[in-house]
Amino acid sequence: MPAAFTTSSTSRRQFLTLLGISAAAVSCGTATATGGSGKQVTSLKYQGSVGAVTLPELAADLGYLGNLTLDWVGNTISGPQDIQSAATGQTHFGGAFNGAIVKLAASKAQIQAVISYYGSDKDTYLGYYVLEDSPIRSARDLIGKKVGMNTLGAHAQALLDIYLERNGLSKGDAGKVESLVVPPVNTEQALRQKQIEVGVLSGVLRDKALAAGGIRPLFKDFELLGAFSAGSYVMTRRFIKENPDTVRTFTTGVGKAIDWSHTTPREQVIARLTDIVKKRGRNEDTSTLRYWRSYGVAEPGGRIADKEFQLWIDWLGERGEIKKGQLKAADLYTNQFNGNGKG
């Protein structure tokens, strides 16, 4: 599949439009909050990822979701799109970078994060890669260059902005660094064919590209921020209120899957993930799964901490993308339904 590029300005407008949904739109989704007869929902609509296993999928396979079943409705490469689908009722849960959740909440969407699902640590991180012989060695060398990432306005672009700012680039110069949308499975190819100068890679796709050689990291998000949980699964507040047992089973089960992945030998985790992909019969390539290392979630059981949202509230407020003081970190998430870890 050829790389599909989108200009930074166009994608940013689309992203802002995506997040500019009204409270009325959020309430008219197609996935109902309850089963219609007062019973709580036991089949959860969701989006997956090609060739990968999400934590809810792992939890289901491990038997941690009890009587809950997962209803796969398709795949996505965009966190902002995934949480908007949850906010509008097209799915029952969606996951995204915490900064994207902050933006969506600022637009009055009635969502709440219930558990962390990915992050960065020494083994699992977002890397910004250039070709081995690239002249790019510093933030200033990025001026006028193309950086390919999975989606705009989310984790990859936020960390790029932080890197540029911390390395002394003015807003004007930073604006000359062009961010482009490139599907993750095409990023390595686009970089090697010099369609982009920098490719943002993570997880198994990163490790596969590194194994092939010929590329080097310019910087990593882990180097900028240390170990941190970066993204959360969200549900609508209405769904949480009307389906508390379902939310508790889902959140606790996903938390158990996180802890299982931390404590189980890596080879066994990879074998389990590979088996899950093969069993679902979607004709997916499983070769990249052998590079899996961790989900990168920082807190035990995926519990969420204030700092994991406050960082992005402050960052977005400084840039004028949300109003300062508009949101409080504690209002954006809940650990109430997570039976793992403290509390």
Short mmCIF file of C-alpha atoms in Angstrom, two decimals:
data_model
loop_
_atom_site.label_atom_id
_atom_site.label_comp_id
_atom_site.label_asym_id
_atom_site.label_seq_id
_atom_site.Cartn_x
_atom_site.Cartn_y
_atom_site.Cartn_z
CA MET A 1 0.00 0.00 0.00
CA PRO A 2 1.59 3.34 -1.04
CA ALA A 3 2.12 6.00 1.57
CA ALA A 4 -0.76 8.46 1.73
CA PHE A 5 0.55 11.92 2.53
CA THR A 6 -1.53 14.82 3.83
CA THR A 7 -0.27 18.39 4.15
CA SER A 8 0.17 19.75 7.65
CA SER A 9 -2.29 22.62 7.23
CA THR A 10 -5.04 20.48 5.74
CA SER A 11 -4.68 17.75 8.35
CA ARG A 12 -4.64 20.29 11.17
CA ARG A 13 -7.91 21.78 9.91
CA GLN A 14 -9.41 18.30 9.69
CA PHE A 15 -8.18 17.50 13.19
CA LEU A 16 -9.62 20.70 14.66
CA THR A 17 -12.91 20.03 12.89
CA LEU A 18 -12.87 16.52 14.33
CA LEU A 19 -12.52 17.88 17.84
CA GLY A 20 -14.99 20.71 17.33
CA ILE A 21 -18.00 18.48 17.90
CA SER A 22 -20.83 19.78 20.03
CA ALA A 23 -22.39 18.22 23.07
CA ALA A 24 -25.49 17.56 20.97
CA ALA A 25 -23.48 15.56 18.44
CA VAL A 26 -21.93 13.50 21.20
CA SER A 27 -25.35 12.45 22.46
CA CYS A 28 -26.67 11.17 19.13
CA GLY A 29 -24.31 8.28 18.43
CA THR A 30 -25.32 4.90 17.13
CA ALA A 31 -23.96 2.68 19.91
CA THR A 32 -26.53 2.78 22.68
CA ALA A 33 -25.48 3.35 26.28
CA THR A 34 -27.46 0.38 27.56
CA GLY A 35 -29.10 -2.62 26.00
CA GLY A 36 -32.46 -0.82 25.83
CA SER A 37 -34.15 -2.94 28.51
CA GLY A 38 -32.25 -1.60 31.50
CA LYS A 39 -29.62 -4.32 31.28
CA GLN A 40 -26.00 -3.32 31.09
CA VAL A 41 -24.12 -3.66 27.81
CA THR A 42 -22.05 -6.83 27.56
CA SER A 43 -20.79 -6.53 23.97
CA LEU A 44 -18.38 -3.63 23.40
CA LYS A 45 -17.86 -2.14 19.94
CA TYR A 46 -14.27 -1.07 19.30
CA GLN A 47 -11.60 -0.41 16.68
CA GLY A 48 -8.38 -2.41 16.44
CA SER A 49 -4.99 -2.14 14.77
CA VAL A 50 -3.68 -4.13 11.81
CA GLY A 51 -1.17 -6.79 12.78
CA ALA A 52 -1.25 -5.80 16.45
CA VAL A 53 -3.10 -6.88 19.57
CA THR A 54 -4.76 -4.24 21.72
CA LEU A 55 -4.87 -4.66 25.46
CA PRO A 56 -8.65 -5.34 25.51
CA GLU A 57 -8.09 -8.07 22.90
CA LEU A 58 -5.34 -9.56 25.06
CA ALA A 59 -7.54 -9.32 28.16
CA ALA A 60 -10.37 -11.12 26.36
CA ASP A 61 -8.07 -13.91 25.22
CA LEU A 62 -6.70 -14.33 28.74
CA GLY A 63 -10.25 -14.65 30.10
CA TYR A 64 -10.05 -11.43 32.12
CA LEU A 65 -13.22 -9.83 30.69
CA GLY A 66 -15.69 -12.22 32.29
CA ASN A 67 -18.99 -12.17 30.42
CA LEU A 68 -17.98 -9.23 28.21
CA THR A 69 -17.37 -9.76 24.51
CA LEU A 70 -15.60 -7.46 22.04
CA ASP A 71 -17.26 -6.49 18.78
CA TRP A 72 -14.58 -5.42 16.28
CA VAL A 73 -15.92 -2.82 13.82
CA GLY A 74 -12.68 -2.06 11.94
CA ASN A 75 -9.17 -0.71 12.36
CA THR A 76 -7.75 2.76 12.88
CA ILE A 77 -4.31 4.38 12.95
CA SER A 78 -5.60 7.59 14.57
CA GLY A 79 -6.13 8.08 18.29
CA PRO A 80 -8.15 11.30 17.82
CA GLN A 81 -10.46 9.48 15.40
CA ASP A 82 -10.79 6.56 17.79
CA ILE A 83 -11.87 8.63 20.78
CA GLN A 84 -14.25 10.70 18.67
CA SER A 85 -15.90 7.45 17.59
CA ALA A 86 -16.35 6.63 21.27
CA ALA A 87 -17.62 10.14 22.06
CA THR A 88 -20.25 9.99 19.32
CA GLY A 89 -21.39 6.49 20.22
CA GLN A 90 -20.06 4.67 17.16
CA THR A 91 -17.96 2.56 19.52
CA HIS A 92 -18.11 1.97 23.27
CA PHE A 93 -14.48 2.82 24.00
CA GLY A 94 -11.55 4.36 22.20
CA GLY A 95 -7.94 5.12 22.99
CA ALA A 96 -5.72 8.11 22.27
CA PHE A 97 -2.83 10.24 23.41
CA ASN A 98 -3.81 12.07 26.60
CA GLY A 99 -3.31 15.46 24.95
CA ALA A 100 -5.91 14.55 22.33
CA ILE A 101 -8.29 13.57 25.15
CA VAL A 102 -7.71 16.97 26.75
CA LYS A 103 -8.59 18.69 23.46
CA LEU A 104 -11.74 16.64 22.99
CA ALA A 105 -12.85 17.29 26.57
CA ALA A 106 -12.23 21.02 26.06
CA SER A 107 -14.70 20.91 23.16
CA LYS A 108 -17.37 19.80 25.69
CA ALA A 109 -17.37 16.14 24.72
CA GLN A 110 -18.70 14.14 27.68
CA ILE A 111 -15.91 11.59 27.92
CA GLN A 112 -13.76 10.28 30.76
CA ALA A 113 -10.56 8.24 30.73
CA VAL A 114 -10.77 4.95 32.64
CA ILE A 115 -7.35 3.31 32.20
CA SER A 116 -3.94 3.91 30.61
CA TYR A 117 -3.10 1.65 27.68
CA TYR A 118 0.25 2.75 26.26
CA GLY A 119 3.28 4.76 27.22
CA SER A 120 7.03 5.10 26.92
CA ASP A 121 9.85 3.42 28.80
CA LYS A 122 13.36 2.20 28.01
CA ASP A 123 11.99 -0.66 25.90
CA THR A 124 8.91 0.93 24.36
CA TYR A 125 9.15 4.48 23.07
CA LEU A 126 8.42 6.80 20.17
CA GLY A 127 11.56 7.43 18.14
CA TYR A 128 12.21 10.09 15.49
CA TYR A 129 14.48 8.45 12.92
CA VAL A 130 16.59 9.68 10.02
CA LEU A 131 18.71 7.82 7.49
CA GLU A 132 22.19 6.87 8.70
CA ASP A 133 23.86 9.31 6.28
CA SER A 134 21.34 12.12 6.84
CA PRO A 135 22.81 15.59 7.53
CA ILE A 136 20.11 16.13 10.17
CA ARG A 137 21.80 16.17 13.59
CA SER A 138 19.90 18.81 15.56
CA ALA A 139 16.51 20.47 15.95
CA ARG A 140 17.61 23.39 13.75
CA ASP A 141 18.42 20.98 10.94
CA LEU A 142 14.70 20.11 10.79
CA ILE A 143 13.69 23.53 9.45
CA GLY A 144 12.09 22.98 6.03
CA LYS A 145 12.13 19.20 6.43
CA LYS A 146 9.26 16.67 6.37
CA VAL A 147 8.43 14.56 9.44
CA GLY A 148 6.12 11.59 8.85
CA MET A 149 3.82 10.47 11.68
CA ASN A 150 0.60 8.50 12.14
CA THR A 151 -1.67 11.47 12.83
CA LEU A 152 -1.47 15.19 13.55
CA GLY A 153 -2.34 16.93 16.81
CA ALA A 154 -1.50 13.90 18.92
CA HIS A 155 1.46 12.27 20.69
CA ALA A 156 3.96 12.37 17.81
CA GLN A 157 3.41 16.02 16.99
CA ALA A 158 3.31 17.09 20.64
CA LEU A 159 6.69 15.52 21.36
CA LEU A 160 8.14 17.04 18.18
CA ASP A 161 7.00 20.48 19.34
CA ILE A 162 8.51 19.93 22.80
CA TYR A 163 11.81 18.81 21.23
CA LEU A 164 11.95 21.90 18.99
CA GLU A 165 11.09 24.25 21.85
CA ARG A 166 13.59 22.73 24.27
CA ASN A 167 16.28 23.05 21.64
CA GLY A 168 15.73 26.77 21.18
CA LEU A 169 13.65 27.04 18.02
CA SER A 170 11.32 30.01 17.85
CA LYS A 171 7.65 29.45 17.03
CA GLY A 172 8.33 30.84 13.58
CA ASP A 173 11.15 28.41 12.86
CA ALA A 174 9.25 25.50 14.42
CA GLY A 175 6.37 26.27 12.07
CA LYS A 176 8.69 25.59 9.13
CA VAL A 177 9.06 21.95 10.17
CA GLU A 178 6.43 20.14 8.10
CA SER A 179 4.46 17.34 9.75
CA LEU A 180 2.85 14.85 7.38
CA VAL A 181 0.45 11.98 7.96
CA VAL A 182 1.97 8.64 6.94
CA PRO A 183 0.41 5.27 7.85
CA PRO A 184 2.73 3.55 10.36
CA VAL A 185 3.19 0.50 8.13
CA ASN A 186 4.52 2.80 5.36
CA THR A 187 6.75 5.05 7.46
CA GLU A 188 9.95 3.03 7.13
CA GLN A 189 9.54 2.73 3.36
CA ALA A 190 8.79 6.45 2.98
CA LEU A 191 11.93 7.29 4.97
CA ARG A 192 14.17 4.95 3.00
CA GLN A 193 12.78 6.26 -0.31
CA LYS A 194 13.45 9.83 0.91
CA GLN A 195 9.83 10.91 0.61
CA ILE A 196 10.27 12.22 4.16
CA GLU A 197 13.41 13.21 6.06
CA VAL A 198 12.26 11.98 9.49
CA GLY A 199 10.03 9.03 10.31
CA VAL A 200 8.31 8.56 13.64
CA LEU A 201 8.46 4.89 14.58
CA SER A 202 7.39 2.93 17.64
CA GLY A 203 6.87 -0.59 18.84
CA VAL A 204 7.42 -3.53 16.55
CA LEU A 205 7.58 -1.36 13.42
CA ARG A 206 10.48 0.59 14.95
CA ASP A 207 12.38 -2.51 15.98
CA LYS A 208 11.86 -4.12 12.59
CA ALA A 209 13.23 -1.01 10.87
CA LEU A 210 16.22 -0.90 13.23
CA ALA A 211 16.95 -4.57 12.56
CA ALA A 212 17.15 -3.78 8.84
CA GLY A 213 19.80 -1.13 9.56
CA GLY A 214 20.57 2.13 7.81
CA ILE A 215 18.66 4.44 10.16
CA ARG A 216 19.51 6.22 13.42
CA PRO A 217 17.49 8.07 16.07
CA LEU A 218 17.45 11.84 16.16
CA PHE A 219 15.65 11.74 19.54
CA LYS A 220 13.21 9.63 21.59
CA ASP A 221 10.24 10.72 23.67
CA PHE A 222 11.57 8.69 26.61
CA GLU A 223 14.70 10.87 26.58
CA LEU A 224 12.56 14.01 26.82
CA LEU A 225 10.04 12.99 29.48
CA GLY A 226 11.29 9.81 31.15
CA ALA A 227 8.94 6.86 31.68
CA PHE A 228 5.30 7.92 31.38
CA SER A 229 1.88 6.62 30.41
CA ALA A 230 0.91 8.55 27.31
CA GLY A 231 -2.56 7.42 26.32
CA SER A 232 -5.84 6.26 27.85
CA TYR A 233 -9.03 4.48 26.93
CA VAL A 234 -12.11 6.68 27.25
CA MET A 235 -15.84 6.07 27.49
CA THR A 236 -18.72 8.52 27.58
CA ARG A 237 -19.86 9.66 31.00
CA ARG A 238 -23.36 8.48 30.14
CA PHE A 239 -22.11 4.98 29.32
CA ILE A 240 -20.10 4.83 32.55
CA LYS A 241 -23.10 5.94 34.61
CA GLU A 242 -25.50 3.46 33.02
CA ASN A 243 -23.07 0.52 32.81
CA PRO A 244 -20.89 0.64 35.96
CA ASP A 245 -20.46 -3.15 36.22
CA THR A 246 -19.45 -3.37 32.57
CA VAL A 247 -16.94 -0.55 32.99
CA ARG A 248 -15.53 -2.18 36.13
CA THR A 249 -15.13 -5.56 34.42
CA PHE A 250 -13.54 -3.99 31.34
CA THR A 251 -11.14 -1.70 33.22
CA THR A 252 -10.06 -4.29 35.76
CA GLY A 253 -9.60 -6.91 33.03
CA VAL A 254 -7.47 -4.61 30.89
CA GLY A 255 -5.42 -3.73 33.98
CA LYS A 256 -4.83 -7.42 34.66
CA ALA A 257 -3.67 -7.84 31.05
CA ILE A 258 -1.19 -4.99 31.53
CA ASP A 259 0.22 -6.63 34.66
CA TRP A 260 0.30 -10.02 32.92
CA SER A 261 2.38 -8.54 30.11
CA HIS A 262 4.79 -7.09 32.68
CA THR A 263 5.32 -10.32 34.59
CA THR A 264 5.18 -12.94 31.84
CA PRO A 265 8.37 -13.86 29.95
CA ARG A 266 8.58 -11.88 26.73
CA GLU A 267 8.69 -14.99 24.52
CA GLN A 268 5.42 -16.21 26.02
CA VAL A 269 3.74 -12.86 25.49
CA ILE A 270 4.83 -12.79 21.86
CA ALA A 271 3.55 -16.33 21.33
CA ARG A 272 0.19 -15.36 22.81
CA LEU A 273 -0.11 -12.22 20.68
CA THR A 274 0.81 -14.14 17.55
CA ASP A 275 -1.81 -16.79 18.30
CA ILE A 276 -4.49 -14.10 18.81
CA VAL A 277 -3.77 -12.49 15.44
CA LYS A 278 -3.80 -15.83 13.65
CA LYS A 279 -7.06 -16.94 15.28
CA ARG A 280 -9.00 -13.85 14.19
CA GLY A 281 -8.41 -14.74 10.53
CA ARG A 282 -7.91 -11.30 8.95
CA ASN A 283 -4.95 -12.29 6.78
CA GLU A 284 -2.52 -10.14 8.78
CA ASP A 285 1.26 -10.30 8.84
CA THR A 286 2.46 -11.51 12.25
CA SER A 287 6.19 -11.18 11.59
CA THR A 288 6.51 -7.82 13.34
CA LEU A 289 5.13 -9.24 16.61
CA ARG A 290 8.46 -10.88 17.36
CA TYR A 291 9.83 -7.39 18.07
CA TRP A 292 7.24 -6.70 20.81
CA ARG A 293 8.79 -5.56 24.11
CA SER A 294 6.10 -3.95 26.28
CA TYR A 295 3.01 -1.76 26.19
CA GLY A 296 4.97 0.91 28.07
CA VAL A 297 2.28 1.61 30.69
CA ALA A 298 3.97 3.25 33.68
CA GLU A 299 1.60 2.61 36.60
CA PRO A 300 0.62 -0.87 37.88
CA GLY A 301 -2.71 -2.01 36.49
CA GLY A 302 -2.84 0.99 34.18
CA ARG A 303 -4.02 3.34 36.90
CA ILE A 304 -4.00 7.00 35.84
CA ALA A 305 -2.19 9.82 37.66
CA ASP A 306 -2.88 13.56 37.54
CA LYS A 307 0.53 14.31 36.00
CA GLU A 308 -0.33 12.27 32.92
CA PHE A 309 -2.99 14.84 32.01
CA GLN A 310 -1.65 17.96 33.69
CA LEU A 311 1.43 18.05 31.44
CA TRP A 312 -0.75 18.33 28.35
CA ILE A 313 -3.28 20.72 29.93
CA ASP A 314 -0.40 23.10 30.63
CA TRP A 315 1.20 22.56 27.21
CA LEU A 316 -2.01 23.16 25.28
CA GLY A 317 -2.88 26.14 27.46
CA GLU A 318 0.47 27.80 26.77
CA ARG A 319 -0.15 27.42 23.05
CA GLY A 320 -3.64 28.83 23.23
CA GLU A 321 -5.26 25.63 22.01
CA ILE A 322 -7.38 25.43 25.15
CA LYS A 323 -8.26 28.12 27.69
CA LYS A 324 -5.99 28.22 30.72
CA GLY A 325 -7.86 27.00 33.78
CA GLN A 326 -10.64 25.49 31.68
CA LEU A 327 -9.92 21.91 32.72
CA LYS A 328 -8.72 20.10 35.83
CA ALA A 329 -6.73 16.91 35.41
CA ALA A 330 -8.72 15.05 38.08
CA ASP A 331 -11.96 15.67 36.18
CA LEU A 332 -10.69 13.98 33.02
CA TYR A 333 -10.19 10.49 34.39
CA THR A 334 -11.32 8.04 37.04
CA ASN A 335 -9.64 5.07 38.74
CA GLN A 336 -12.91 4.20 40.48
CA PHE A 337 -13.56 1.15 38.31
CA ASN A 338 -10.01 -0.19 38.24
CA GLY A 339 -9.66 -3.05 40.70
CA ASN A 340 -5.89 -3.19 40.23
CA GLY A 341 -3.12 -1.41 42.11
CA LYS A 342 -3.71 1.07 44.93
CA GLY A 343 -7.13 1.96 46.29
#
